[in-house]
PDB file of N, CA and C in Angstrom:
ATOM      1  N   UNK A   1     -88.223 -67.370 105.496  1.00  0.00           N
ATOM      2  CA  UNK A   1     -89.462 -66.710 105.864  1.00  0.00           C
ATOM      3  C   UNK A   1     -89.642 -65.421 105.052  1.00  0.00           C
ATOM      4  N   UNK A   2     -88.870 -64.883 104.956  1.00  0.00           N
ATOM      5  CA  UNK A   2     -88.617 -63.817 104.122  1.00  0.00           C
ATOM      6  C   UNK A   2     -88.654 -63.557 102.714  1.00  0.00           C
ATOM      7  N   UNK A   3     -88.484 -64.788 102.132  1.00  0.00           N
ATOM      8  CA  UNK A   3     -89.070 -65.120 100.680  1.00  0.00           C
ATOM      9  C   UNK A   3     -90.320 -65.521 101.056  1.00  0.00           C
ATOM     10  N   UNK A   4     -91.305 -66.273 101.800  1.00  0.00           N
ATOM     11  CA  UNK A   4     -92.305 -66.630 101.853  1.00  0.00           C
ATOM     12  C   UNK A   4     -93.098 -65.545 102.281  1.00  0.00           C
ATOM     13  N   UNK A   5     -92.896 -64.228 102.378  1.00  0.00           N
ATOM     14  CA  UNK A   5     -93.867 -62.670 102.557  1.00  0.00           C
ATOM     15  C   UNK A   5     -93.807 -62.100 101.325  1.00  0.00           C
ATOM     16  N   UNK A   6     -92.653 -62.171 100.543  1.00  0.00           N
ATOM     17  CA  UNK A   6     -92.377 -61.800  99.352  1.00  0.00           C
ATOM     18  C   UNK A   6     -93.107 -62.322  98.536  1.00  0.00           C
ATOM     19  N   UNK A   7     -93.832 -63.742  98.004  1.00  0.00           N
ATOM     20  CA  UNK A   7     -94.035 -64.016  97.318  1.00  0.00           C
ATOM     21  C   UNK A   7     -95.132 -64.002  97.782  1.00  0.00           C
ATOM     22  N   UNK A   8     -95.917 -63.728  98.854  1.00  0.00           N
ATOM     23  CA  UNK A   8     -97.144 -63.174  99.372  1.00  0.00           C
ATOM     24  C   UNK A   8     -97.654 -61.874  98.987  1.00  0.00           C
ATOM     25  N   UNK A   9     -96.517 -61.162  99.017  1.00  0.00           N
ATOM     26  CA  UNK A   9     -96.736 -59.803  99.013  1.00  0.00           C
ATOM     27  C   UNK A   9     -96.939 -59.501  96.998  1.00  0.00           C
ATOM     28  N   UNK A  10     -95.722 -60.266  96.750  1.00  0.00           N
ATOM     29  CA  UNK A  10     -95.906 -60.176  94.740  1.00  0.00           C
ATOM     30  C   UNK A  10     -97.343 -60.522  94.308  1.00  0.00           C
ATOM     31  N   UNK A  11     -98.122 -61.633  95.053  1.00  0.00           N
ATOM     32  CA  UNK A  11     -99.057 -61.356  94.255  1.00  0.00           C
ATOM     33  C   UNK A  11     -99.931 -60.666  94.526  1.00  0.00           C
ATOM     34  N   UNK A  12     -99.999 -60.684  95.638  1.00  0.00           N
ATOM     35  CA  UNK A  12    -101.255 -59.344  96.014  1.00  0.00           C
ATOM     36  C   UNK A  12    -100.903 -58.166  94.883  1.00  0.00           C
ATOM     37  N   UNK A  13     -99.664 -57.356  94.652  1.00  0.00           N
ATOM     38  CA  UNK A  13     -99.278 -56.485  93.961  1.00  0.00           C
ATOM     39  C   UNK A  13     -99.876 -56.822  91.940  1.00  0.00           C
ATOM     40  N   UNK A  14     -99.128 -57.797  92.200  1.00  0.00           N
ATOM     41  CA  UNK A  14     -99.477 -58.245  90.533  1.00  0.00           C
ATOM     42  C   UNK A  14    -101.023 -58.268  90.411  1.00  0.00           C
ATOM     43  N   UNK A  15    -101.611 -58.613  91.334  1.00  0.00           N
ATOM     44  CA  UNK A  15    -103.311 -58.905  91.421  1.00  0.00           C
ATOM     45  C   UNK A  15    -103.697 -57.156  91.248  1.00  0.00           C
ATOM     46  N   UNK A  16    -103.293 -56.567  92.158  1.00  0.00           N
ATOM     47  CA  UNK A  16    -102.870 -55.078  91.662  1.00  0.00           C
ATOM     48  C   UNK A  16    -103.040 -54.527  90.489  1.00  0.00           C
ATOM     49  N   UNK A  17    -101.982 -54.991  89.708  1.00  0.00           N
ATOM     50  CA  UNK A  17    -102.014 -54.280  88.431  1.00  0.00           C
ATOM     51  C   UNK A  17    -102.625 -55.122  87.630  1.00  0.00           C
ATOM     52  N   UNK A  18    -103.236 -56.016  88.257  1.00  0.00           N
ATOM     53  CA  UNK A  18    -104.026 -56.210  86.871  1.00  0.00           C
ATOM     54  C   UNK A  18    -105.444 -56.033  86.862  1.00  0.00           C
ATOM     55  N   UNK A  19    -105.891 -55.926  88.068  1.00  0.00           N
ATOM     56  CA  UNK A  19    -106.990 -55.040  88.459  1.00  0.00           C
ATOM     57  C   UNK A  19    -107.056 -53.607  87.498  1.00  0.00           C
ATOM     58  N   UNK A  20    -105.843 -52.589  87.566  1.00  0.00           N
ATOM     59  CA  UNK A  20    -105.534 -51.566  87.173  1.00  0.00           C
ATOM     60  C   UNK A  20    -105.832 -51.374  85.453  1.00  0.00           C
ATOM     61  N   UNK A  21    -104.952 -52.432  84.936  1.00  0.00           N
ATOM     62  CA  UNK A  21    -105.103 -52.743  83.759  1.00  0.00           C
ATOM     63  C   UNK A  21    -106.684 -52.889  83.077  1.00  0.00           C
ATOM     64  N   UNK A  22    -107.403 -53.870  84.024  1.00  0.00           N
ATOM     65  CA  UNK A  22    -108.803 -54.133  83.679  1.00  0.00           C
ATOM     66  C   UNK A  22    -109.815 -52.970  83.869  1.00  0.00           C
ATOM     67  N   UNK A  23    -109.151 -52.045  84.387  1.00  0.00           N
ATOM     68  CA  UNK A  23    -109.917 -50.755  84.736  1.00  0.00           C
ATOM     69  C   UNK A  23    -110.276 -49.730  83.297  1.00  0.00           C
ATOM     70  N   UNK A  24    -109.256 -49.699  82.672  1.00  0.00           N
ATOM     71  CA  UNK A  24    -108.969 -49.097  81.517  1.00  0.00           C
ATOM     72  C   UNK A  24    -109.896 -48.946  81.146  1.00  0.00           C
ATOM     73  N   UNK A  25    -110.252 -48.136  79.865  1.00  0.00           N
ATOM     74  CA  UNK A  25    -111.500 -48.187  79.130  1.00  0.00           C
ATOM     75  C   UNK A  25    -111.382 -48.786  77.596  1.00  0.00           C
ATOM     76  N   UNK A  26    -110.250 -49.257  77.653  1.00  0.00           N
ATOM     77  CA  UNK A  26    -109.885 -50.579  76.375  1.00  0.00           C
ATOM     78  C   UNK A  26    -109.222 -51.455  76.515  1.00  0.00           C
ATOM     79  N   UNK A  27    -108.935 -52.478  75.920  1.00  0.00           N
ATOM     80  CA  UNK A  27    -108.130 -53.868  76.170  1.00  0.00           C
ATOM     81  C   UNK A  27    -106.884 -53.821  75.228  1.00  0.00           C
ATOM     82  N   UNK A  28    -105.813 -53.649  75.565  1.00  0.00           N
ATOM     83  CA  UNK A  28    -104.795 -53.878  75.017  1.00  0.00           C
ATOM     84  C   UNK A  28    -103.700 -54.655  75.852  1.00  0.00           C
ATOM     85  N   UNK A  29    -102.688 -55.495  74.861  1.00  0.00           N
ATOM     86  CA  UNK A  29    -102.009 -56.574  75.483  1.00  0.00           C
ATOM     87  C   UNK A  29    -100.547 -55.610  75.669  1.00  0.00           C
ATOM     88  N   UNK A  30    -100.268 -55.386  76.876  1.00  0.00           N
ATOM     89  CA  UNK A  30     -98.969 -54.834  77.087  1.00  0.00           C
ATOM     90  C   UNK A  30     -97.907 -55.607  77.466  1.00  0.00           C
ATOM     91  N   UNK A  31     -96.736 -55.003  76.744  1.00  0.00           N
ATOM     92  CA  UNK A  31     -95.525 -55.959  77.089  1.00  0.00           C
ATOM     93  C   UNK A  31     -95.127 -56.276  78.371  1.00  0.00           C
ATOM     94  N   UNK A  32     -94.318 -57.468  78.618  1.00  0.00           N
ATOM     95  CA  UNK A  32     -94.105 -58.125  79.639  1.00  0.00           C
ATOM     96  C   UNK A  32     -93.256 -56.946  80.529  1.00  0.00           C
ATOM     97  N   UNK A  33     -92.590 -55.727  79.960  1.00  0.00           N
ATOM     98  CA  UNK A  33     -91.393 -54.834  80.307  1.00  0.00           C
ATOM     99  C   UNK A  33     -92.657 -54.057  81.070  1.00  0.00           C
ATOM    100  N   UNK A  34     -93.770 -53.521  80.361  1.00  0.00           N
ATOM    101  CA  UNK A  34     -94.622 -52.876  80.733  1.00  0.00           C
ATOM    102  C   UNK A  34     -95.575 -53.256  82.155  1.00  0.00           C
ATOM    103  N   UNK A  35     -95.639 -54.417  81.930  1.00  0.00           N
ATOM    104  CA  UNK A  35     -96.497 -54.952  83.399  1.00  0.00           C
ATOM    105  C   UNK A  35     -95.359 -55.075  84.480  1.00  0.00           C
ATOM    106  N   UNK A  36     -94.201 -55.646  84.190  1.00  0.00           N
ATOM    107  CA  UNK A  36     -93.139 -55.595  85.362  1.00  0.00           C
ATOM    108  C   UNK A  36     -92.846 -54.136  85.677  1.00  0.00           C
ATOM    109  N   UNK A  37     -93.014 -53.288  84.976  1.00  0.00           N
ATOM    110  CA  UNK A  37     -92.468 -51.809  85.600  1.00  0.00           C
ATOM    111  C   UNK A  37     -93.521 -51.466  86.233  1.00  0.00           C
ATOM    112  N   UNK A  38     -94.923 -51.974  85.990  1.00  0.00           N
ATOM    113  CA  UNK A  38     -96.007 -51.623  86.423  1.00  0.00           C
ATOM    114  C   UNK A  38     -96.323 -51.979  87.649  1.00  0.00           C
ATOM    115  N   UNK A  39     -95.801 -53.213  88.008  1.00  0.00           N
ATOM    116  CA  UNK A  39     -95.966 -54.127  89.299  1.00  0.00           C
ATOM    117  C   UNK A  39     -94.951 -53.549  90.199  1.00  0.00           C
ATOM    118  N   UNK A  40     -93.366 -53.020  89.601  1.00  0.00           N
ATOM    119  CA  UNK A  40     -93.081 -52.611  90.554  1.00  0.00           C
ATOM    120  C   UNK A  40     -93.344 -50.854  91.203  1.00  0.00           C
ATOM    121  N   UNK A  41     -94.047 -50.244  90.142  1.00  0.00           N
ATOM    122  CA  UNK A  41     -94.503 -49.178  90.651  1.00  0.00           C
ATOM    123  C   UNK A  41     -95.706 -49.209  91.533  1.00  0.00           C
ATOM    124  N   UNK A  42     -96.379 -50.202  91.327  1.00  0.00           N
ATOM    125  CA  UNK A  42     -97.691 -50.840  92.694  1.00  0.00           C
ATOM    126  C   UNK A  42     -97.164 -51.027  93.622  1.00  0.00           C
ATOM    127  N   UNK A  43     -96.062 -52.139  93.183  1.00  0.00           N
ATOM    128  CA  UNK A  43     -95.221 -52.082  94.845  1.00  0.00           C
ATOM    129  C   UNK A  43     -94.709 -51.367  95.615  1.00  0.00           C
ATOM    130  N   UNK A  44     -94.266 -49.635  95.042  1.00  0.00           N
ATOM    131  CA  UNK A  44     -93.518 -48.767  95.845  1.00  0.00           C
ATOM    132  C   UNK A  44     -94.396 -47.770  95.721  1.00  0.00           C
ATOM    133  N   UNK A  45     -95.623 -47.735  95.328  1.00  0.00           N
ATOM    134  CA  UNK A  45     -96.575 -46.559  95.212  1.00  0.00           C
ATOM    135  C   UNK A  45     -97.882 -46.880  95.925  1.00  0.00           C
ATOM    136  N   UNK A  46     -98.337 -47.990  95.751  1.00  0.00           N
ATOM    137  CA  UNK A  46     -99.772 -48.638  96.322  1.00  0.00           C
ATOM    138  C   UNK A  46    -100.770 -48.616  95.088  1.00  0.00           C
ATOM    139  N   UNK A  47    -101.455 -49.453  94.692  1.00  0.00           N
ATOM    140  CA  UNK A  47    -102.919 -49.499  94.509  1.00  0.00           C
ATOM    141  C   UNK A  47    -103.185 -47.984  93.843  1.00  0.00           C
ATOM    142  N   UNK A  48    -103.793 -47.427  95.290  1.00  0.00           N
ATOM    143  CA  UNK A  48    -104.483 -46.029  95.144  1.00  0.00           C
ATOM    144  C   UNK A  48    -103.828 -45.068  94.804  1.00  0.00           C
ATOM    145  N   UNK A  49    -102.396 -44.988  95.198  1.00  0.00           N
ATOM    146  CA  UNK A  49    -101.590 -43.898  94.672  1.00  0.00           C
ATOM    147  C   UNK A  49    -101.242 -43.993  93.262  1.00  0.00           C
ATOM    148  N   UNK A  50    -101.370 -44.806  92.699  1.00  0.00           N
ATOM    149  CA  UNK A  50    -101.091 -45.323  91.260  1.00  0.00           C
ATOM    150  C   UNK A  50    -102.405 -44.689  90.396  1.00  0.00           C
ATOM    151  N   UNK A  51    -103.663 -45.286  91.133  1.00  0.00           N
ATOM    152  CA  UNK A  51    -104.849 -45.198  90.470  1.00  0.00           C
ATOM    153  C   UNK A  51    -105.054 -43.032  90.414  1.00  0.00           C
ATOM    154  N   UNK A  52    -104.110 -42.610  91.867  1.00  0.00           N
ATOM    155  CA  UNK A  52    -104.287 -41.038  91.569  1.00  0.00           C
ATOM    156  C   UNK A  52    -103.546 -40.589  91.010  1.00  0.00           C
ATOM    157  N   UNK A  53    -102.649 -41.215  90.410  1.00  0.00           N
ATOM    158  CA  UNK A  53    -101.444 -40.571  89.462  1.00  0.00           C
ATOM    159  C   UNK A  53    -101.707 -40.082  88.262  1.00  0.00           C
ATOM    160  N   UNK A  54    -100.443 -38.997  87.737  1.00  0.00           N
ATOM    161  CA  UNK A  54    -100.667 -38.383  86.247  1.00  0.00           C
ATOM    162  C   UNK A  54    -100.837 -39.340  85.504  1.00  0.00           C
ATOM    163  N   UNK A  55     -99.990 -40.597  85.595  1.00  0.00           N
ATOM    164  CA  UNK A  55     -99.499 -41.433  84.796  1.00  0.00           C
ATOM    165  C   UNK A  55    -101.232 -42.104  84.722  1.00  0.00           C
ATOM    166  N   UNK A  56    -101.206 -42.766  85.416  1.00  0.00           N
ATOM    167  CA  UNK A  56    -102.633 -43.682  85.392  1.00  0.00           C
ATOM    168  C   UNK A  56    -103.745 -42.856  84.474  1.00  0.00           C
ATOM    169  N   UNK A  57    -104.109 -41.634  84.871  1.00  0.00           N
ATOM    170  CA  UNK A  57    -104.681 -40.539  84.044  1.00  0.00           C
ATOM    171  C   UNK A  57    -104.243 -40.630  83.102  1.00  0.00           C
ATOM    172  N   UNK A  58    -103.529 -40.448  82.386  1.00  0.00           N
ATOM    173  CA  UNK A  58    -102.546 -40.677  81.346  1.00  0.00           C
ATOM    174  C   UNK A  58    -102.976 -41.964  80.430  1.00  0.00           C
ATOM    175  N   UNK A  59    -102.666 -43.150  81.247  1.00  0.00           N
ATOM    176  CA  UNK A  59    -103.100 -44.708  80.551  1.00  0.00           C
ATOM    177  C   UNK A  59    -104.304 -44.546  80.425  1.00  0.00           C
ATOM    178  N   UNK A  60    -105.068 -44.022  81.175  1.00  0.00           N
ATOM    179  CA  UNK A  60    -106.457 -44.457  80.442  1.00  0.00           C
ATOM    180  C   UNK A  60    -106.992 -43.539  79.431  1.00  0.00           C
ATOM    181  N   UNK A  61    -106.179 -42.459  78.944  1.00  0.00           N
ATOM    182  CA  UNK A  61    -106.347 -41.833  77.944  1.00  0.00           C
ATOM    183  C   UNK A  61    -106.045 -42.178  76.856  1.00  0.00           C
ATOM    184  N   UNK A  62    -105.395 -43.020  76.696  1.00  0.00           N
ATOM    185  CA  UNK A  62    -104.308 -43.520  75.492  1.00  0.00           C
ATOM    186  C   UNK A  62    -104.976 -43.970  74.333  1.00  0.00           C
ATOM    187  N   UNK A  63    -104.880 -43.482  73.399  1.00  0.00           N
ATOM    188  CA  UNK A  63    -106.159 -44.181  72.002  1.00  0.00           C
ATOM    189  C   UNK A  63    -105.352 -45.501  71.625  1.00  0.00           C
ATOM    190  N   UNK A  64    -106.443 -46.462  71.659  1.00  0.00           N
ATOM    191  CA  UNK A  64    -105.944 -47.712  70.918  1.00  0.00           C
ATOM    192  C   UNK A  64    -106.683 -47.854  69.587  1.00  0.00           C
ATOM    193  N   UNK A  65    -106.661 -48.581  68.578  1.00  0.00           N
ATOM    194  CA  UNK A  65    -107.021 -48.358  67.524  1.00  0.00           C
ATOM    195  C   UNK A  65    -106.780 -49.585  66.721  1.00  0.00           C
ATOM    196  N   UNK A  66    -107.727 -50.648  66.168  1.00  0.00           N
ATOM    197  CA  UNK A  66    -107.136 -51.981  65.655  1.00  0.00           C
ATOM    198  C   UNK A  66    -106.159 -52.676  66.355  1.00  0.00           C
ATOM    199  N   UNK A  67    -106.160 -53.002  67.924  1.00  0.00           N
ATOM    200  CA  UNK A  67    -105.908 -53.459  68.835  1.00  0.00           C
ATOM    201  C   UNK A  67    -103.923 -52.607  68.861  1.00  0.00           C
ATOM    202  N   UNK A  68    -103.981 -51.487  68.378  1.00  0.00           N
ATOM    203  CA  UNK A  68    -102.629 -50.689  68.626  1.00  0.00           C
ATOM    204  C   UNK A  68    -102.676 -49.643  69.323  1.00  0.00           C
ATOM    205  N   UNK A  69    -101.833 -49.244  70.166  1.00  0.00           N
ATOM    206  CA  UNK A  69    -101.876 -48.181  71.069  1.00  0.00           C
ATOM    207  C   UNK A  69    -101.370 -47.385  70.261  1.00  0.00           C
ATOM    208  N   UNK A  70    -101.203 -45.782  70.242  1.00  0.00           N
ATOM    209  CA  UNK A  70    -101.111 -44.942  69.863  1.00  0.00           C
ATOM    210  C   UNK A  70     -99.149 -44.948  70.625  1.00  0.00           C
ATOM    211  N   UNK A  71     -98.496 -44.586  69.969  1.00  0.00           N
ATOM    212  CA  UNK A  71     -97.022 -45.015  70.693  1.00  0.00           C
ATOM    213  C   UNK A  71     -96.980 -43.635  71.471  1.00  0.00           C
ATOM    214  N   UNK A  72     -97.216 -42.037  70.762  1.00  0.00           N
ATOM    215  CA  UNK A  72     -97.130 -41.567  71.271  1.00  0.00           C
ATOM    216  C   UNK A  72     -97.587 -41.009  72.383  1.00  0.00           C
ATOM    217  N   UNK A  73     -99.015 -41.006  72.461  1.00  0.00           N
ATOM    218  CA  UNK A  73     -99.923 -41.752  74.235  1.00  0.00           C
ATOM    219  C   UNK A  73     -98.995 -42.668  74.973  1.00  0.00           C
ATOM    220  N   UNK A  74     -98.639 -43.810  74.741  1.00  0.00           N
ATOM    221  CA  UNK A  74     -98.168 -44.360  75.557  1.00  0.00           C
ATOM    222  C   UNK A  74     -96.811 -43.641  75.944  1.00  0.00           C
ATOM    223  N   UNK A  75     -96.027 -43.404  74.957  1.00  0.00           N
ATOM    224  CA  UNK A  75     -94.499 -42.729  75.122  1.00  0.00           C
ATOM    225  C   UNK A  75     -94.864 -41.624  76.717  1.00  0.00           C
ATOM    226  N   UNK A  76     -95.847 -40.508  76.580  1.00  0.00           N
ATOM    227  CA  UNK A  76     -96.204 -39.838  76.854  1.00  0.00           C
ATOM    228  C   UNK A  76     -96.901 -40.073  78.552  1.00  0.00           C
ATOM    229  N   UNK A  77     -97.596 -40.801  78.543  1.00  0.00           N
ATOM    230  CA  UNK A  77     -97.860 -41.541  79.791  1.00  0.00           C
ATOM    231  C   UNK A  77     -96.697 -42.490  80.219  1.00  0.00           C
ATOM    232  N   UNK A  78     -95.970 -42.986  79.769  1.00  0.00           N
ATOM    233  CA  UNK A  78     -94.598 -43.717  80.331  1.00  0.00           C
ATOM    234  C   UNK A  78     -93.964 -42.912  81.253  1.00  0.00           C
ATOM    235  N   UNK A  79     -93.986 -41.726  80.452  1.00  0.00           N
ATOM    236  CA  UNK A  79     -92.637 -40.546  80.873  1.00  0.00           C
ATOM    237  C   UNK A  79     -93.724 -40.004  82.285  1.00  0.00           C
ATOM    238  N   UNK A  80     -94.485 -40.175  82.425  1.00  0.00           N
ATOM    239  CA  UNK A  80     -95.006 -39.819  83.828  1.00  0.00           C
ATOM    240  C   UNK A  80     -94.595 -40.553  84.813  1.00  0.00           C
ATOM    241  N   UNK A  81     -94.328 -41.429  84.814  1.00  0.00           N
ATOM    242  CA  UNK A  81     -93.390 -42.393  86.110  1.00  0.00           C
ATOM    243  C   UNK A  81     -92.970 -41.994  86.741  1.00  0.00           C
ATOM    244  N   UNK A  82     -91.618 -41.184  85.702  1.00  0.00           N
ATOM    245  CA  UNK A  82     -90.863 -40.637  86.462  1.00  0.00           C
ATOM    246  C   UNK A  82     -90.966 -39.425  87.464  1.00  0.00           C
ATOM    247  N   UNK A  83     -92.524 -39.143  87.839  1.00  0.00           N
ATOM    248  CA  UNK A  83     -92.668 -38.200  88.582  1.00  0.00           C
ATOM    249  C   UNK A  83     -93.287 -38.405  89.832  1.00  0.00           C
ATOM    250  N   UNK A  84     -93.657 -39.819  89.628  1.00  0.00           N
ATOM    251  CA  UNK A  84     -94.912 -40.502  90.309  1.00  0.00           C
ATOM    252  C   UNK A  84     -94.778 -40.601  91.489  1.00  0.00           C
ATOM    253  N   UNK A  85     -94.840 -40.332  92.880  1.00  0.00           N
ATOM    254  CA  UNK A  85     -95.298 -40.121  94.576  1.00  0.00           C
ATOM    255  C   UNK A  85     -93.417 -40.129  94.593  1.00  0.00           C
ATOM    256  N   UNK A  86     -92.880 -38.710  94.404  1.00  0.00           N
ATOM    257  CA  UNK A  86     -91.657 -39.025  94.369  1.00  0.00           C
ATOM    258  C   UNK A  86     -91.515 -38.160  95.957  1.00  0.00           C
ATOM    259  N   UNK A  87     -91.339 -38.213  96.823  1.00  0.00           N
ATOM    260  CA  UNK A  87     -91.113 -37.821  97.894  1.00  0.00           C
ATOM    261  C   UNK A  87     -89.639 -38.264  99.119  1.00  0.00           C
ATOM    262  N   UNK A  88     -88.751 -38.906  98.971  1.00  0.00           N
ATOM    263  CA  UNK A  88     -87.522 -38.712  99.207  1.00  0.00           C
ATOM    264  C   UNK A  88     -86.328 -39.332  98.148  1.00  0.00           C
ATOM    265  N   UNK A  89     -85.022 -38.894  97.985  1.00  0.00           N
ATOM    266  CA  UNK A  89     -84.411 -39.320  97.071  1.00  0.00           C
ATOM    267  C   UNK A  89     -84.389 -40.370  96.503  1.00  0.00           C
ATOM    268  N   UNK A  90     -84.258 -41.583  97.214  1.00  0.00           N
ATOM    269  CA  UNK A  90     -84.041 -43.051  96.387  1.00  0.00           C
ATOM    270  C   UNK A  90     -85.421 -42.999  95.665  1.00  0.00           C
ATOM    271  N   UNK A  91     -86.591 -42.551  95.813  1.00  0.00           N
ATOM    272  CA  UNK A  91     -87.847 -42.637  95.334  1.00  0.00           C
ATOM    273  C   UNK A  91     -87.175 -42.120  93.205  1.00  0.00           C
ATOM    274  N   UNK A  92     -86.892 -41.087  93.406  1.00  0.00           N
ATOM    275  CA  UNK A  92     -86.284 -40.618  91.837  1.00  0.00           C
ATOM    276  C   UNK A  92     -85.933 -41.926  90.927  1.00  0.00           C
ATOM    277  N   UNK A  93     -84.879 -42.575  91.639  1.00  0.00           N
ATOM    278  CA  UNK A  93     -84.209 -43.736  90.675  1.00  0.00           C
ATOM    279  C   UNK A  93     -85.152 -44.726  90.759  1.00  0.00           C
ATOM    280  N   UNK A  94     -85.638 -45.508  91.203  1.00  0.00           N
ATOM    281  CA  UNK A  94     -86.918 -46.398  91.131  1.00  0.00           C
ATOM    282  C   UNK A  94     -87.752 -46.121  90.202  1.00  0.00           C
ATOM    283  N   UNK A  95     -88.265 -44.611  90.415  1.00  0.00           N
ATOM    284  CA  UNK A  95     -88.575 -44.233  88.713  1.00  0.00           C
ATOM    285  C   UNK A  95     -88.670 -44.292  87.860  1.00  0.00           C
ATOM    286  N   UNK A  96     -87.110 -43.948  87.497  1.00  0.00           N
ATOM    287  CA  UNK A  96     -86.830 -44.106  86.349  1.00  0.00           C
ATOM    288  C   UNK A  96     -86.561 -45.633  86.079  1.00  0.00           C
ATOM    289  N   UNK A  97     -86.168 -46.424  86.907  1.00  0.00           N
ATOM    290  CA  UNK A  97     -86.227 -47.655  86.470  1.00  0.00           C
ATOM    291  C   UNK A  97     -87.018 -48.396  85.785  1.00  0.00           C
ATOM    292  N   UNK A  98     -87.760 -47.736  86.451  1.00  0.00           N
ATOM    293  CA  UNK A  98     -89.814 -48.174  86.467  1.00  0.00           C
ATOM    294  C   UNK A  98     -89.742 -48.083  84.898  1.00  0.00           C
ATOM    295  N   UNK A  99     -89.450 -46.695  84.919  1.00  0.00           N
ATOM    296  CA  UNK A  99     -89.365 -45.960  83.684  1.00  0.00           C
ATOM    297  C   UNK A  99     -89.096 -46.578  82.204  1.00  0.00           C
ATOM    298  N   UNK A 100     -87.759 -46.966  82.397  1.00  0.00           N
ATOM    299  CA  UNK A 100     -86.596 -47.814  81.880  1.00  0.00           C
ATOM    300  C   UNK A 100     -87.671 -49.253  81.221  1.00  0.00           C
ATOM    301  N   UNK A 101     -88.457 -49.700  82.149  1.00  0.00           N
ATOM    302  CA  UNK A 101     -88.836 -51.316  82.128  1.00  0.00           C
ATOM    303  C   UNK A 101     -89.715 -51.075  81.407  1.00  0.00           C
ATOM    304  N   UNK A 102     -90.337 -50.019  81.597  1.00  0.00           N
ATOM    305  CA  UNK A 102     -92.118 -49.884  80.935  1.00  0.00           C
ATOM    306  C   UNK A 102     -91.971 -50.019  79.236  1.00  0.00           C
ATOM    307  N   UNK A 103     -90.339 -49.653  79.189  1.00  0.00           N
ATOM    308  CA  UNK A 103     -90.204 -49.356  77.744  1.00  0.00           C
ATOM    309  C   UNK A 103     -89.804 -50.332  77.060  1.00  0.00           C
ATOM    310  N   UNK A 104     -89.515 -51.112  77.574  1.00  0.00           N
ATOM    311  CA  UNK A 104     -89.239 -52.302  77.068  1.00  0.00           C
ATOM    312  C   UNK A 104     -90.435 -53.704  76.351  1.00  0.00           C
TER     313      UNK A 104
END
């Protein structure tokens, strides 16, 4: 039963970020490292807390250019993760995990 909420709950989340993604004000194809760190920061942040974040601010700033992101925009908005609705300890390492994946 417990896998069957989970995999309820993943896509609502993934539906999430890709909502998020489509929000942007350009189309660029992000790596698979990038949407999984992304999905799981939807999952431990929400939707809206994501959409009020530095970071999100951040992504939709990012110049793309001949379908390339600017690395250092993105570098730059990555590294915001790690700050993102951090409010009790285990929240920090999730983070950076987040962190970790996006970069990939």
């Amino acid at each position: 039963q417990a896998n069957h909420y989970f995999n309820k709950d993943i896509k609502e989340v993934e539906a999430a970020a890709n909502r998020i993604i489509k929000s942007l004000p350009y189309e660029y194809n992000f790596s698979q490292g990038f949407f999984d760190g992304l999905v799981s920061l939807v999952y431990n942040c929400g939707e809206g807390g994501v959409m009020k974040s530095d970071f999100y601010k951040r992504l939709k700033s990012c110049r793309v250019k001949n379908g390339k992101i600017n690395q250092n925009d993105l570098n730059f908005t990555i590294a915001a993760v790690k700050s993102c609705r951090i409010s009790a300890p285990g929240h920090k390492s999730r983070r950076y995990d987040e962190h970790k994946l996006m970069l990939t």
